[in-house]
Coordinates of C-alpha atoms in Angstrom, one line a residue:
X1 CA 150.3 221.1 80.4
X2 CA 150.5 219.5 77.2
X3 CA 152.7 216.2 76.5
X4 CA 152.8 214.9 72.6
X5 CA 154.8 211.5 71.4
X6 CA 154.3 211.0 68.1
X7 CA 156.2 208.3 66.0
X8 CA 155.8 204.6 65.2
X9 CA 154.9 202.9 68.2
X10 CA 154.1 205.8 70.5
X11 CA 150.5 204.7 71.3
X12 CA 152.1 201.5 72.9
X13 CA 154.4 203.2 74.7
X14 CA 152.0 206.0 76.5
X15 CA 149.3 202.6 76.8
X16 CA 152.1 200.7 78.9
X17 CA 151.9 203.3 81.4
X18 CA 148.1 203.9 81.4
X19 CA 145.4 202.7 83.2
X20 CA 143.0 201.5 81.9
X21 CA 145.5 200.7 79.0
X22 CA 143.0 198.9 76.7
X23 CA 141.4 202.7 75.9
X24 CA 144.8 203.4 74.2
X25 CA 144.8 200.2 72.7
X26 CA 141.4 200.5 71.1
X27 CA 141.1 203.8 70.7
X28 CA 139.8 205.2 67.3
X29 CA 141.8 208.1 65.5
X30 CA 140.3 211.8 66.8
X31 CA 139.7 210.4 69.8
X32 CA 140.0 211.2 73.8
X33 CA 140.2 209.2 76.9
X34 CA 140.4 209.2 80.0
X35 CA 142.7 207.8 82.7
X36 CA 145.4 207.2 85.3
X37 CA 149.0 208.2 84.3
X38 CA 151.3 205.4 85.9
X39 CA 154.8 206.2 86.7
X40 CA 158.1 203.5 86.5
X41 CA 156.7 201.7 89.5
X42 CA 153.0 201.4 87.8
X43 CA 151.5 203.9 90.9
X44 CA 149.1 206.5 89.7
X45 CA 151.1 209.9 88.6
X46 CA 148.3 211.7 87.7
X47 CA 144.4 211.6 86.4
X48 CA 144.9 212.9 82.4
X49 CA 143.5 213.3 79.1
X50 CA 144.9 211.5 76.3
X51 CA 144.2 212.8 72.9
X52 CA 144.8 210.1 70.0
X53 CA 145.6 210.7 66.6
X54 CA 146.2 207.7 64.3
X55 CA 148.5 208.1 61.2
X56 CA 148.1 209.2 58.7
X57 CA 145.7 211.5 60.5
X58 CA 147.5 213.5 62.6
X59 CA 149.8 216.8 63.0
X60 CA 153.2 214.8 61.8
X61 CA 151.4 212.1 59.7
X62 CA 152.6 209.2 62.5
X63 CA 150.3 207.7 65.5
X64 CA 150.8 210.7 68.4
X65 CA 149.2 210.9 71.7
X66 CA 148.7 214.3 73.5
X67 CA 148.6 214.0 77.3
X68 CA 147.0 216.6 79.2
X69 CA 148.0 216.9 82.6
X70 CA 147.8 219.2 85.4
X71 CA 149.4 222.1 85.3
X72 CA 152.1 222.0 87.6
X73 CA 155.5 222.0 86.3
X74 CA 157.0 219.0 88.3
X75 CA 154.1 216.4 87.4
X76 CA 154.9 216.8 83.4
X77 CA 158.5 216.7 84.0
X78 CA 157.9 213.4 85.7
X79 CA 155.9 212.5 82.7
X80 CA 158.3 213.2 80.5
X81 CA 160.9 211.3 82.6
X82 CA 158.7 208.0 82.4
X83 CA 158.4 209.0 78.9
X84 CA 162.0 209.6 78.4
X85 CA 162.6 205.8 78.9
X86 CA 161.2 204.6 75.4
X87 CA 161.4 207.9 73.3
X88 CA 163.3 211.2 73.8
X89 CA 162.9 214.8 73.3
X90 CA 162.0 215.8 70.0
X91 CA 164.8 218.3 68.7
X92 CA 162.9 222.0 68.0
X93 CA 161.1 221.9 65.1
X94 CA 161.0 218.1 64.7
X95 CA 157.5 217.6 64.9
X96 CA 156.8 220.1 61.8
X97 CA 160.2 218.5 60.3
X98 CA 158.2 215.3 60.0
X99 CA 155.0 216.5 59.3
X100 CA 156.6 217.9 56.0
X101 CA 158.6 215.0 55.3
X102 CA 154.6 212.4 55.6
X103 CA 153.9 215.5 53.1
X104 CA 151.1 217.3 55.2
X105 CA 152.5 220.4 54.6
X106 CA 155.1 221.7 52.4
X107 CA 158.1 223.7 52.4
X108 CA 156.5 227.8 52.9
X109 CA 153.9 226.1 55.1
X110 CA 156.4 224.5 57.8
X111 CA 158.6 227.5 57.4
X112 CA 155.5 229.8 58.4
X113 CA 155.0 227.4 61.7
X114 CA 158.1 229.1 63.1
X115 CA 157.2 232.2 61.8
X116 CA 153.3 231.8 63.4
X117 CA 155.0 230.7 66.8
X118 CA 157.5 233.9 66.9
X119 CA 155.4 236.6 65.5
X120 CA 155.9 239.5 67.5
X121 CA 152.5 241.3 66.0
X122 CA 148.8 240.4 64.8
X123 CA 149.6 241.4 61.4
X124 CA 152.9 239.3 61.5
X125 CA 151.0 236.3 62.7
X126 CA 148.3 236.7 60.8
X127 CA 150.3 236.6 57.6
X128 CA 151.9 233.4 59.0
X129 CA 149.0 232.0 59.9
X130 CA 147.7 232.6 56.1
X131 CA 150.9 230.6 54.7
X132 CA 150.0 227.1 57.2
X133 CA 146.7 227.7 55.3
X134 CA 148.5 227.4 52.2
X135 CA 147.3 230.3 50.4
X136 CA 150.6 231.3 49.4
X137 CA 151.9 227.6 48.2
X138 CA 148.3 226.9 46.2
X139 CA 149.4 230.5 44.1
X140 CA 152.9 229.3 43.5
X141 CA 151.4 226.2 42.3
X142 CA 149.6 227.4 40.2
X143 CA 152.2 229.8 38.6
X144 CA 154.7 226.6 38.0
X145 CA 152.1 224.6 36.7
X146 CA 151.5 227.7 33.9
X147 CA 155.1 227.9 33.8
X148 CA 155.5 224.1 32.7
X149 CA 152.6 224.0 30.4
X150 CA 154.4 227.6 28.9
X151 CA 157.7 225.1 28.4
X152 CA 155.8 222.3 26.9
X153 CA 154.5 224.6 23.9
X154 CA 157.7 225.4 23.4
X155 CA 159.6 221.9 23.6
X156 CA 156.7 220.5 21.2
X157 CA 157.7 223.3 18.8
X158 CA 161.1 222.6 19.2
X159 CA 161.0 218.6 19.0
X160 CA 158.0 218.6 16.0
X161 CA 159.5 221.7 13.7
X162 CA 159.8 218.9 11.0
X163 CA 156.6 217.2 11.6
X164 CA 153.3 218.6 9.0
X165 CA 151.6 219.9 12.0
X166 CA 149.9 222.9 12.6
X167 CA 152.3 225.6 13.6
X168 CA 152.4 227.2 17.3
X169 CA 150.0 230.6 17.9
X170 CA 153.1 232.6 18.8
X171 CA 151.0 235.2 20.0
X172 CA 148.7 233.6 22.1
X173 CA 152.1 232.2 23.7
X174 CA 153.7 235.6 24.6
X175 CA 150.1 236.7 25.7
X176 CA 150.0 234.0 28.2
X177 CA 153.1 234.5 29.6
X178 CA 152.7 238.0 29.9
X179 CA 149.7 237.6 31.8
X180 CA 151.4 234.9 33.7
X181 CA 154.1 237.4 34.5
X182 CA 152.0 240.2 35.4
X183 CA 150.8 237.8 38.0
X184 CA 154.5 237.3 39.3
X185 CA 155.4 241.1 39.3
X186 CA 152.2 241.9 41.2
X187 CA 153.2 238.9 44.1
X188 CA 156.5 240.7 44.2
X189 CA 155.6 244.1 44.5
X190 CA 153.3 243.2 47.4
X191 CA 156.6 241.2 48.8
X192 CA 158.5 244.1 48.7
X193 CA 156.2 245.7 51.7
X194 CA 155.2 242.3 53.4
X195 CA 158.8 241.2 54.3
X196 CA 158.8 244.0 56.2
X197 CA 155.4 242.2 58.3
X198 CA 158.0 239.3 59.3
X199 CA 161.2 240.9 59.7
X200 CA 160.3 244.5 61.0
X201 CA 160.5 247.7 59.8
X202 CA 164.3 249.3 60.6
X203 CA 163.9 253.4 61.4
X204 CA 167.0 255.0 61.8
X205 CA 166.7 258.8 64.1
X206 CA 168.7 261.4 62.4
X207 CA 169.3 264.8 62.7
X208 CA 171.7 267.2 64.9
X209 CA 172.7 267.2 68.7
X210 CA 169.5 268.1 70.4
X211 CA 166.6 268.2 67.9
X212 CA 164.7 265.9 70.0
X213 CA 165.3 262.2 68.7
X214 CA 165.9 260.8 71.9
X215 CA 163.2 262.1 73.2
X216 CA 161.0 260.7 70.3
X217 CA 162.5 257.7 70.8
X218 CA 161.1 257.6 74.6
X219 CA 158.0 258.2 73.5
X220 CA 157.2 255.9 70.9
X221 CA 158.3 253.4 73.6
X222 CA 156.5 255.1 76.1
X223 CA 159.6 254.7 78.8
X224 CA 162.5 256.4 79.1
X225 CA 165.0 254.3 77.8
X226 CA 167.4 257.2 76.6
X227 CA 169.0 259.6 78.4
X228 CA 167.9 263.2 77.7
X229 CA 169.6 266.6 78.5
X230 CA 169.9 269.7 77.5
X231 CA 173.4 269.7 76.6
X232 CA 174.6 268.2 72.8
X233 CA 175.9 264.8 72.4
X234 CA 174.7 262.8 75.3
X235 CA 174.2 259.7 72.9
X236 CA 177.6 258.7 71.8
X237 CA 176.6 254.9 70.5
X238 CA 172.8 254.1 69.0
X239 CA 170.4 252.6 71.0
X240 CA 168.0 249.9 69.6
X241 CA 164.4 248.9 70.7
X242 CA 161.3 247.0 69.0
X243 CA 158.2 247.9 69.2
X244 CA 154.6 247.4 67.7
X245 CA 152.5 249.9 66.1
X246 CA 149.5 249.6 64.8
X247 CA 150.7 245.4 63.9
X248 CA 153.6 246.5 62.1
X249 CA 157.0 245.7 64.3
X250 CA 159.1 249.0 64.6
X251 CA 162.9 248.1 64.9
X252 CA 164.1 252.2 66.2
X253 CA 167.3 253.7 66.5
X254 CA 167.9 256.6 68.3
X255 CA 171.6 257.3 67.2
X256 CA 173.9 260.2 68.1
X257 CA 173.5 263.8 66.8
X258 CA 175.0 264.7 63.7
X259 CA 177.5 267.1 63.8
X260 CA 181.8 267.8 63.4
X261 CA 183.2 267.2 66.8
X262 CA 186.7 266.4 67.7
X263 CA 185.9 264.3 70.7
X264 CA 186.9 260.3 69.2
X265 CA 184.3 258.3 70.9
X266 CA 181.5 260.9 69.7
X267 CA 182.8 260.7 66.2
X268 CA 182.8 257.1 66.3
X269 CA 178.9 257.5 67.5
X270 CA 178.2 259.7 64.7
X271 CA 179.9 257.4 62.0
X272 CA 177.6 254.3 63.3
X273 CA 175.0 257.0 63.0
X274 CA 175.7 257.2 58.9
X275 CA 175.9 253.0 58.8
X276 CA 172.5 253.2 60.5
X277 CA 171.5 255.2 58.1
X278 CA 172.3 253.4 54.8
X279 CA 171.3 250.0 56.5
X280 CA 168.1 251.4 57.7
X281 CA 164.8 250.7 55.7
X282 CA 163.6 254.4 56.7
X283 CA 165.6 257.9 58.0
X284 CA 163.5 260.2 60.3
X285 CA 165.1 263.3 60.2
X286 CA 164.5 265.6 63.2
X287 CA 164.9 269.2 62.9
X288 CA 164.8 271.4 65.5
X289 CA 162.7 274.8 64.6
X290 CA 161.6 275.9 68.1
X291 CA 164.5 278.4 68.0
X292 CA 164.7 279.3 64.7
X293 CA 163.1 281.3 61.9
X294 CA 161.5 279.8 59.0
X295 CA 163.7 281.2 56.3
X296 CA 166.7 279.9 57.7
X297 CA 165.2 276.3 57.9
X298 CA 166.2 274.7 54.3
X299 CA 166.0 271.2 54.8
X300 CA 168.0 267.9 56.1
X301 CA 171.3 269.1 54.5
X302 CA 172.8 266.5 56.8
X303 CA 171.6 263.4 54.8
X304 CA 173.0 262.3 52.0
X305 CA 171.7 262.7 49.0
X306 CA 171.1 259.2 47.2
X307 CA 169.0 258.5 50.7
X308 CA 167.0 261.5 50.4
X309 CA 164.1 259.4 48.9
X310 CA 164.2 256.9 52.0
X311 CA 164.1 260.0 54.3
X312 CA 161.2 262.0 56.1
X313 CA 161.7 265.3 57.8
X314 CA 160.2 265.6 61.1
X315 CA 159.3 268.8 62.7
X316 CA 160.3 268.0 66.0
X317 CA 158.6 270.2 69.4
X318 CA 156.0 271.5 66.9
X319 CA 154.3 272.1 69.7
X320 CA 156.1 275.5 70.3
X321 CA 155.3 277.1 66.9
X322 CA 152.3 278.9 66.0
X323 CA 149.6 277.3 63.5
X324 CA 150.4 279.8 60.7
X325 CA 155.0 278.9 61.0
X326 CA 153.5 275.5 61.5
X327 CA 151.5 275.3 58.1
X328 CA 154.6 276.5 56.1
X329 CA 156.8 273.4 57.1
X330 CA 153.5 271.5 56.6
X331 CA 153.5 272.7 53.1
X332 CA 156.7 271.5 52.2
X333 CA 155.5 267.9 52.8
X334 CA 157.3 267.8 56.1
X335 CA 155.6 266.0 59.3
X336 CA 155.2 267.8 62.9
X337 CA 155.8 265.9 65.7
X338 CA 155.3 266.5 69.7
X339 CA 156.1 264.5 72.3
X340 CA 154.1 266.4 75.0
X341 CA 150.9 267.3 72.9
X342 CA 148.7 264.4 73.3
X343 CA 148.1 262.6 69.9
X344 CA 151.5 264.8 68.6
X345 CA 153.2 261.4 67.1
X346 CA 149.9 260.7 65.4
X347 CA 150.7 262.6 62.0
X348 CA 154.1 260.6 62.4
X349 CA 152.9 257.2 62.8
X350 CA 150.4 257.8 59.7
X351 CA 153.1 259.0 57.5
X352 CA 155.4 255.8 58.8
X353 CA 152.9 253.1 58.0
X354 CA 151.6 255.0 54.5
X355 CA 154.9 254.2 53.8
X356 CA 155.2 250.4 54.5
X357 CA 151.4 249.3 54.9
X358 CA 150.8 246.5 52.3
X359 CA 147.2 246.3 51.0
X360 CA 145.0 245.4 54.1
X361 CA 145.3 241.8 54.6
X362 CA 142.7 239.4 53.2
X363 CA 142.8 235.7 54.0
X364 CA 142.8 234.3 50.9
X365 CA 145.4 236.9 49.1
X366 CA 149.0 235.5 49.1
X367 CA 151.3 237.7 50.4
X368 CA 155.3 237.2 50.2
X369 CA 156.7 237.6 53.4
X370 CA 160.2 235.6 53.4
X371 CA 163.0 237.7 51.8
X372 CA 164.7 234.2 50.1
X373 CA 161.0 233.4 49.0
X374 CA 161.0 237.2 47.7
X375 CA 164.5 236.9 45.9
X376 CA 163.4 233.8 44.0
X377 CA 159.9 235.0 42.6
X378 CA 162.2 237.7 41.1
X379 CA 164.4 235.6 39.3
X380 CA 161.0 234.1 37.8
X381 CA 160.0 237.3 37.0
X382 CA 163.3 238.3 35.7
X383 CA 163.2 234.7 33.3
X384 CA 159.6 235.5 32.5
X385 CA 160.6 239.0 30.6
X386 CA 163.5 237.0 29.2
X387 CA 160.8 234.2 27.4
X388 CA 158.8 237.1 26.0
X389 CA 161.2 239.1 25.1
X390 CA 163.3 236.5 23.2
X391 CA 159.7 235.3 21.2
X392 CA 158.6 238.9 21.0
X393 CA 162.0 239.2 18.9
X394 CA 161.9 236.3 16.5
X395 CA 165.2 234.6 18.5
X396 CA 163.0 230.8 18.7
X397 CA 162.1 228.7 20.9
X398 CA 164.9 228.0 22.5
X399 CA 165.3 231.0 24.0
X400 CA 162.3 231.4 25.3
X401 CA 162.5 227.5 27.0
X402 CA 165.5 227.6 28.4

C-alpha cells in the first residue's frame, strides 16, 4: 500500500511519527528512506518506505511524502488514522486539483488524469495518457499563439490606418490563416472519431422479431446475457452491455424486434427500440435470410430513412446459405455474420471499426477526445472561415479581428 500527504508542512508531520525522524528532516528532494512507522503512542506500527518529494518538485507542486507500507489493509488504515490527526483525506481528485493550480499541468492535462485512471481500453488509455504528456495542450498552444499574432496584424492595421506606414500584405494574411485553419479542421475531423476512444462507441441491434440480434448480442459478449427462443418478441425492453473490441469500447444494445403488435408492453419495447436508434452512434440491422429467397430480400425497409447512412445490414445465420446466395448479399455491400461459424463476426467487427477507427495512434499526434474540447475547436474553426472570409471580401479589418 501506498500512503501520500502532500501540502505545506506534510514532511513534519509524517517526521513526527518516524523513526529515525532526522531522515525526514534532512532528506533531499527525490529521495527515499527508510524507517519505523510510529503510531499515537510512539510504538513501532510498521517498518516502511518513505518517498520525499520537495516543492516545487513534486506531483502537486507542494512538499509530499509517499509511504509504502505493507500490504495489509488494516496497517494503512491505522496509518491513515495517525495521519488523520494533523491532515485529512484529500477529496477525489484533489491532488491533480492542486497540481494544476502550482501550474504543473494544465487544464486538458488534469482532465486526462481521470480519463487515464478510468479508461476502460488500451486505446482509451493510451490516448489519455498522450494528453498528461501534453501533446494535445503544446498543439493548442501553438494554434492561439497563431491566432493572437493573426489579431495583432489586424489591430496594427486598424490602430495605424492613418499613420505613413507600409500597408498590410492582405494576402499573406488570409494565407496564414487559412493554413492555420486547415490545421483546426484536420484536429476536428480526427475529434470527430477519437471521442468515440473516450466515451464509447453506442450500437444499437435492429431488425425484426427473430433475425438473430440477441443472439449476436451473446456472442460478442461471449455469455449469454439475453434470453433466446424461437418464438417472436422475447425482448420486450433493450438490454445494454460494454464491451472491448480490438481497444475500441462497444456500448451494444440488443433491443426488441421490430414489428406491429398489439400487445402494450411490446410496443413500448419497440418504440425504445426507434429512440435507440436515433441516439445510437451506429444501427446494425439484422436480416434474417435463412428462410427466404434472395429476390424477396430488398433491404432494411424497417429503418428510417434519414438514418440509413448510420446503418449497416447484417446477414445474420449466413452460415446456412450457400457461397454463391451468399456472394449476392455480399455484393450489395451487405455484411454476413455467424454466431456458430468460428471467426463468423470477424467480417462484422472489421466493418464496425472501419467505421470508427481514427488514424492509428502515434504518440506525438494530438488527438481530440473530449466532446466540450471537440465543440470548442469548432467554434475556432467556425471564427476562422469567418476572418477569411470577411478579408477575402474587402469588409476590413474589423471583421476579420473581432
Amino acid at each position: 500500500n501506498v500512503i501520500r500527504i502532500s501540502g505545506e508542512g506534510s514532511l513534519e508531520i509524517v517526521a513526527s511519527h518516524f523513526k529515525p525522524a532526522s531522515k525526514i528532516r534532512k532528506a533531499k528532494g527525490y529521495q527515499i528512506v527508510h524507517g519505523l512507522f510510529l503510531d499515537m503512542d510512539s510504538q513501532p506500527l510498521d517498518e516502511v518506505l518513505c518517498g520525499v518529494f520537495k516543492a516545487p518538485h513534486s506531483y502537486t507542486g507542494d512538499d509530499t511524502v509517499e509511504i509504502s507500507c505493507h500490504g495489509n489493509p488494516r496497517i494503512a488504515a491505522r496509518i491513515l488514522s495517525v495521519l488523520s490527526g494533523s491532515a485529512r483525506l484529500a477529496r477525489p481528485g484533489e491532488f491533480t486539483l492542486r497540481a494544476m493550480h502550482n501550474h504543473k499541468l494544465d487544464l486538458i492535462q488534469a482532465e486526462a488524469v481521470n480519463d487515464l485512471i478510468s479508461a476502460p481500453t488500451s486505446i482509451s488509455g493510451s490516448a489519455a495518457f498522450s494528453q498528461i504528456r501534453g501533446v494535445l495542450s503544446g498543439s493548442l498552444k501553438t494554434i492561439l499563439e497563431a491566432i493572437t499574432q493573426a489579431r495583432l496584424r489586424c489591430e496594427m492595421a486598424i490602430d495605424f490606418a492613418d499613420q505613413d506606414l507600409p500597408q498590410l500584405d492582405i494576402s499573406a494574411l488570409i494565407t496564414d490563416i487559412a493554413a492555420l485553419l486547415a490545421d483546426v479542421q484536420r484536429l476536428c475531423e480526427d475529434g470527430q472519431h477519437g471521442r468515440y476512444i473516450r466515451d464509447g462507441i453506442r450500437i444499437c441491434l435492429a431488425g425484426a422479431p427473430n433475425s438473430g440480434k440477441s443472439s449476436l448480442f451473446n456472442s460478442f459478449l461471449k455469455q449469454n446475457r439475453a434470453i433466446v427462443t424461437p418464438h417472436p418478441g422475447t425482448t420486450r425492453d433493450y438490454l445494454e452491455e460494454t464491451l472491448s473490441l480490438k481497444g475500441y469500447t462497444l456500448v451494444l444494445y440488443d433491443t426488441a424486434g421490430l414489428r406491429d403488435t398489439v400487445d402494450e408492453i411490446e410496443r413500448e419495447g419497440i418504440d425504445r427500440s426507434r429512440e435507440l436508434m436515433r441516439e445510437a452512434d451506429l444501427i446494425l440491422h439484422l436480416i434474417d435470410v435463412a428462410n427466404t429467397v434472395p429476390e424477396a430480400v430488398s433491404g432494411p425497409d424497417d429503418i428510417p430513412e434519414d438514418l440509413a447512412g448510420n446503418t449497416i445490414t447484417v446477414v445474420s445465420k449466413a452460415d446456412v446459405l450457400t457461397e454463391d446466395i451468399l456472394e449476392l448479399y455480399i455484393s450489395k455491400s451487405w455484411i454476413p455474420a455467424s454466431v456458430v461459424t468460428p471467426g463468423g463476426l470477424d467480417p462484422l467487427a472489421e466493418a464496425i471499426l472501419d467505421r470508427f477507427a481514427v488514424a492509428e495512434l502515434q504518440p506525438e499526434r494530438p488527438l481530440i477526445t473530449n466532446t466540450r474540447h471537440l465543440a470548442a475547436l469548432q467554434n475556432c474553426a467556425a471564427g476562422l472561415e469567418k476572418a477569411v472570409l470577411a478579408l477575402e471580401s474587402g469588409m476590413g479589418f474589423e471583421f476579420a479581428d473581432f
